[in-house]
Amino acid sequence: MSFITRGFSGRSRERDERLPPGQTLVHDFPVLSAGPTPEVDTEEWEFSIITETGGEHRWNWDEFMALEIEEVETDIHCVTHWSKLGTRWRGVSLDTLFADVETQYDFVMAHSYGGYTTNVPLEELLDGKAWIAFEFDGEPLDPEHGGPARLIVPHLYFWKSAKWVRGLVMQGDDEPGFWEQNGYHLHGDPWKEERYW
Ligand SMILES: Nc1nc2c(c(=O)[nH]1)N[C@H]1C(S)=C(S)[C@@H](COP(=O)(O)O)O[C@H]1N2
Ligand SMILES: [Mo]
């Protein structure tokens, strides 16, 4: 892999171009959790995708680790106005996970250990736009940041990136998840400032 980090030490104009409107750069990694950190060890961890026919695709930790693993370098943007540039992750692409999934439904509800949910259109998860990540910055993902594994959907506000993710359920309608029921935008594009509704 290459270690070219754009932005950090780059010219400030490039940095500014990577910051969506209303965002401020941080260099630490804030923790934002709506509740306590669930304890999930990899022995009991499972991840599933459930379709409208009840069809279920399920992976335990070992099966998951046997999938194609990708390195991802990306900027992340929280609706509370912080952004972090050039974050490095390892994980499995949603394209890989959806390869054998047959569904007519266009929406996904992500479910986490601990009960958190968030809704995302399926097309926002495919074509190299989302991963289930288990490493951050070369280390196993910290429990407080969603370890053992979390969803990352970096082109949407970071509340869509469900920590401690345990599964995705296909949905016919774009029903609101946890924060969306509490006033956050259904979609959450940081470049359009889709913060609240
Ligand atoms: N399960 C779960 N996932 C979650 C949250 C949460 O409270 N629970 N918070 C969301 C919000 S609002 C943000 S900004 C990011 C924060 O991730 P971090 O704590 O790793 O910075 O996780 C998102 N995913
Ligand atoms: Mo957030």
Tab-separated table of C-alpha atoms and ligand atoms in Angstrom:
chain	number	residue	atom	x	y	z
A	1	MET	CA	0.000	0.000	0.000
A	2	SER	CA	1.071	3.577	-0.408
A	3	PHE	CA	1.507	6.058	2.387
A	4	ILE	CA	0.654	9.198	0.504
A	5	THR	CA	-1.437	11.285	2.843
A	6	ARG	CA	-3.006	14.106	0.974
A	7	GLY	CA	-4.290	17.084	2.879
A	8	PHE	CA	-2.617	16.845	6.272
A	9	SER	CA	0.593	18.587	5.332
A	10	GLY	CA	-0.647	19.737	1.960
A	11	ARG	CA	-1.487	23.249	0.923
A	12	SER	CA	-4.336	24.787	2.854
A	13	ARG	CA	-6.305	25.397	-0.332
A	14	GLU	CA	-6.462	21.670	-1.005
A	15	ARG	CA	-7.448	21.108	2.602
A	16	ASP	CA	-10.203	23.681	2.316
A	17	GLU	CA	-11.506	22.044	-0.850
A	18	ARG	CA	-11.883	18.797	1.046
A	19	LEU	CA	-13.881	20.403	3.868
A	20	PRO	CA	-17.654	20.442	3.283
A	21	PRO	CA	-19.485	23.653	4.212
A	22	GLY	CA	-19.749	24.370	7.938
A	23	GLN	CA	-17.102	21.802	8.917
A	24	THR	CA	-13.946	22.282	11.019
A	25	LEU	CA	-10.838	20.112	10.837
A	26	VAL	CA	-9.859	17.981	13.848
A	27	HIS	CA	-6.704	15.940	14.368
A	28	ASP	CA	-7.904	13.823	17.271
A	29	PHE	CA	-10.674	11.254	16.866
A	30	PRO	CA	-13.761	12.276	18.853
A	31	VAL	CA	-15.999	9.518	20.230
A	32	LEU	CA	-19.727	10.008	19.698
A	33	SER	CA	-21.936	7.285	21.096
A	34	ALA	CA	-25.601	7.547	22.012
A	35	GLY	CA	-25.215	4.920	24.745
A	36	PRO	CA	-22.704	2.628	26.432
A	37	THR	CA	-20.140	0.725	24.393
A	38	PRO	CA	-21.439	-2.822	23.875
A	39	GLU	CA	-18.959	-5.596	24.531
A	40	VAL	CA	-18.840	-7.827	21.490
A	41	ASP	CA	-16.023	-10.295	21.133
A	42	THR	CA	-15.130	-11.832	17.841
A	43	GLU	CA	-16.083	-15.340	19.077
A	44	GLU	CA	-19.737	-14.375	19.256
A	45	TRP	CA	-19.713	-11.713	16.518
A	46	GLU	CA	-21.923	-12.329	13.496
A	47	PHE	CA	-22.875	-10.171	10.573
A	48	SER	CA	-25.943	-10.795	8.427
A	49	ILE	CA	-27.844	-9.383	5.463
A	50	ILE	CA	-31.572	-10.197	5.483
A	51	THR	CA	-33.770	-9.742	2.416
A	52	GLU	CA	-37.531	-9.408	1.877
A	53	THR	CA	-37.911	-13.147	1.234
A	54	GLY	CA	-36.355	-13.901	4.604
A	55	GLY	CA	-33.190	-14.931	2.782
A	56	GLU	CA	-30.261	-14.610	5.108
A	57	HIS	CA	-26.575	-14.215	4.372
A	58	ARG	CA	-24.510	-14.708	7.483
A	59	TRP	CA	-20.820	-14.560	8.324
A	60	ASN	CA	-19.016	-15.320	11.549
A	61	TRP	CA	-15.679	-13.647	12.271
A	62	ASP	CA	-13.515	-16.290	10.582
A	63	GLU	CA	-15.723	-16.392	7.502
A	64	PHE	CA	-15.650	-12.615	7.366
A	65	MET	CA	-11.862	-12.458	7.576
A	66	ALA	CA	-11.637	-14.912	4.674
A	67	LEU	CA	-13.373	-12.386	2.370
A	68	GLU	CA	-11.479	-9.939	0.185
A	69	ILE	CA	-10.127	-7.198	2.410
A	70	GLU	CA	-9.615	-3.653	1.148
A	71	GLU	CA	-7.559	-0.721	2.371
A	72	VAL	CA	-9.468	2.521	2.443
A	73	GLU	CA	-8.195	6.060	2.876
A	74	THR	CA	-10.955	8.606	3.216
A	75	ASP	CA	-12.214	11.818	4.813
A	76	ILE	CA	-15.001	11.632	7.408
A	77	HIS	CA	-17.520	14.304	8.373
A	78	CYS	CA	-19.645	14.417	11.528
A	79	VAL	CA	-22.864	16.412	11.613
A	80	THR	CA	-21.585	18.077	14.827
A	81	HIS	CA	-19.199	19.992	12.506
A	82	TRP	CA	-15.907	18.101	12.800
A	83	SER	CA	-14.140	16.523	9.854
A	84	LYS	CA	-11.082	14.325	9.796
A	85	LEU	CA	-9.020	13.959	6.620
A	86	GLY	CA	-7.145	10.946	5.332
A	87	THR	CA	-8.393	8.349	7.818
A	88	ARG	CA	-7.110	4.845	7.076
A	89	TRP	CA	-9.216	1.719	7.465
A	90	ARG	CA	-9.226	-1.943	6.488
A	91	GLY	CA	-12.455	-3.739	5.850
A	92	VAL	CA	-14.720	-5.641	3.500
A	93	SER	CA	-16.534	-3.765	0.749
A	94	LEU	CA	-20.319	-3.892	0.748
A	95	ASP	CA	-19.983	-4.882	-2.935
A	96	THR	CA	-18.348	-8.109	-1.773
A	97	LEU	CA	-21.010	-8.723	0.865
A	98	PHE	CA	-23.892	-8.041	-1.547
A	99	ALA	CA	-22.425	-10.115	-4.402
A	100	ASP	CA	-24.831	-13.046	-3.863
A	101	VAL	CA	-27.717	-11.101	-2.356
A	102	GLU	CA	-30.898	-10.955	-4.410
A	103	THR	CA	-33.290	-8.172	-3.506
A	104	GLN	CA	-35.820	-5.887	-5.143
A	105	TYR	CA	-35.766	-3.490	-2.212
A	106	ASP	CA	-33.933	-0.159	-2.506
A	107	PHE	CA	-33.310	0.695	1.155
A	108	VAL	CA	-31.280	-0.700	4.003
A	109	MET	CA	-31.615	-0.452	7.759
A	110	ALA	CA	-28.308	-1.011	9.525
A	111	HIS	CA	-28.664	-2.601	12.968
A	112	SER	CA	-26.009	-2.506	15.664
A	113	TYR	CA	-25.254	-4.478	18.785
A	114	GLY	CA	-26.709	-2.227	21.485
A	115	GLY	CA	-29.768	-1.292	19.425
A	116	TYR	CA	-28.616	1.647	17.265
A	117	THR	CA	-30.118	1.805	13.782
A	118	THR	CA	-29.580	4.000	10.728
A	119	ASN	CA	-31.201	3.989	7.269
A	120	VAL	CA	-29.281	4.222	3.999
A	121	PRO	CA	-30.377	3.772	0.363
A	122	LEU	CA	-28.789	0.603	-1.048
A	123	GLU	CA	-27.182	2.533	-3.910
A	124	GLU	CA	-25.241	4.625	-1.375
A	125	LEU	CA	-23.592	1.437	-0.098
A	126	LEU	CA	-22.526	-0.087	-3.428
A	127	ASP	CA	-19.898	0.733	-6.084
A	128	GLY	CA	-17.002	1.216	-3.682
A	129	LYS	CA	-18.779	3.623	-1.333
A	130	ALA	CA	-19.065	1.621	1.912
A	131	TRP	CA	-17.247	-1.007	3.966
A	132	ILE	CA	-17.509	-3.032	7.142
A	133	ALA	CA	-14.255	-1.922	8.756
A	134	PHE	CA	-12.386	-3.740	11.510
A	135	GLU	CA	-9.084	-1.814	11.519
A	136	PHE	CA	-8.336	1.867	11.938
A	137	ASP	CA	-4.880	3.349	11.400
A	138	GLY	CA	-3.226	-0.065	11.347
A	139	GLU	CA	-4.776	-1.282	14.627
A	140	PRO	CA	-7.842	-3.338	15.466
A	141	LEU	CA	-10.781	-0.962	15.731
A	142	ASP	CA	-11.183	0.358	19.298
A	143	PRO	CA	-14.419	-0.730	21.019
A	144	GLU	CA	-15.386	2.907	21.555
A	145	HIS	CA	-15.047	3.535	17.796
A	146	GLY	CA	-17.204	0.529	16.952
A	147	GLY	CA	-14.924	-2.492	17.305
A	148	PRO	CA	-14.834	-5.254	16.495
A	149	ALA	CA	-16.420	-3.943	13.291
A	150	ARG	CA	-18.418	-0.981	12.067
A	151	LEU	CA	-20.054	0.225	8.905
A	152	ILE	CA	-18.283	3.126	7.199
A	153	VAL	CA	-20.143	5.206	4.598
A	154	PRO	CA	-17.673	8.097	4.409
A	155	HIS	CA	-19.443	10.186	1.775
A	156	LEU	CA	-22.423	10.652	4.135
A	157	TYR	CA	-22.373	12.252	7.590
A	158	PHE	CA	-20.711	9.928	10.046
A	159	TRP	CA	-23.868	9.027	11.996
A	160	LYS	CA	-24.664	6.724	9.039
A	161	SER	CA	-21.505	4.754	9.856
A	162	ALA	CA	-23.061	2.399	12.409
A	163	LYS	CA	-20.596	1.240	15.063
A	164	TRP	CA	-20.799	-2.374	16.332
A	165	VAL	CA	-22.825	-3.235	13.260
A	166	ARG	CA	-24.438	-6.667	13.348
A	167	GLY	CA	-26.553	-6.680	10.235
A	168	LEU	CA	-28.357	-5.017	7.362
A	169	VAL	CA	-32.057	-5.537	6.710
A	170	MET	CA	-33.477	-4.758	3.266
A	171	GLN	CA	-36.447	-2.395	3.353
A	172	GLY	CA	-39.080	-1.379	0.798
A	173	ASP	CA	-39.251	2.167	2.184
A	174	ASP	CA	-36.700	4.629	3.517
A	175	GLU	CA	-37.773	4.429	7.160
A	176	PRO	CA	-35.877	6.559	9.667
A	177	GLY	CA	-33.308	5.007	12.001
A	178	PHE	CA	-32.327	6.206	15.479
A	179	TRP	CA	-30.965	9.698	14.785
A	180	GLU	CA	-33.235	10.192	11.786
A	181	GLN	CA	-36.263	9.725	14.095
A	182	ASN	CA	-34.703	12.372	16.315
A	183	GLY	CA	-34.485	15.028	13.621
A	184	TYR	CA	-31.415	14.134	11.598
A	185	HIS	CA	-31.803	14.189	7.827
A	186	LEU	CA	-32.955	10.974	6.114
A	187	HIS	CA	-30.062	11.096	3.643
A	188	GLY	CA	-27.177	13.105	5.177
A	189	ASP	CA	-24.959	14.395	2.354
A	190	PRO	CA	-22.328	16.691	3.949
A	191	TRP	CA	-21.715	18.592	0.684
A	192	LYS	CA	-25.407	19.581	0.611
A	193	GLU	CA	-25.457	20.156	4.382
A	194	GLU	CA	-28.278	17.657	4.813
A	195	ARG	CA	-28.023	17.869	8.610
A	196	TYR	CA	-31.543	18.053	10.023
A	197	TRP	CA	-35.112	17.950	8.736
B	1	LIG	N1	-23.981	1.960	17.154
B	1	LIG	C1	-23.735	3.282	17.050
B	1	LIG	N2	-23.156	3.753	15.940
B	1	LIG	C2	-22.908	5.075	15.803
B	1	LIG	C3	-23.252	5.985	16.832
B	1	LIG	C4	-23.863	5.467	17.999
B	1	LIG	O1	-24.192	6.187	18.938
B	1	LIG	N3	-24.077	4.103	18.084
B	1	LIG	N4	-23.001	7.327	16.663
B	1	LIG	C5	-22.880	7.804	15.282
B	1	LIG	C6	-22.385	9.163	15.216
B	1	LIG	S1	-23.477	10.424	15.524
B	1	LIG	C7	-21.124	9.439	14.788
B	1	LIG	S2	-20.586	11.011	14.498
B	1	LIG	C8	-20.133	8.360	14.631
B	1	LIG	C9	-19.023	8.589	15.607
B	1	LIG	O2	-18.047	7.607	15.447
B	1	LIG	P1	-16.775	7.694	16.383
B	1	LIG	O3	-17.261	7.631	17.812
B	1	LIG	O4	-15.916	6.559	15.983
B	1	LIG	O5	-16.147	9.041	16.100
B	1	LIG	O6	-20.672	7.063	14.864
B	1	LIG	C10	-21.993	6.885	14.460
B	1	LIG	N5	-22.322	5.506	14.664
B	2	MO	MO	-22.402	12.401	14.725
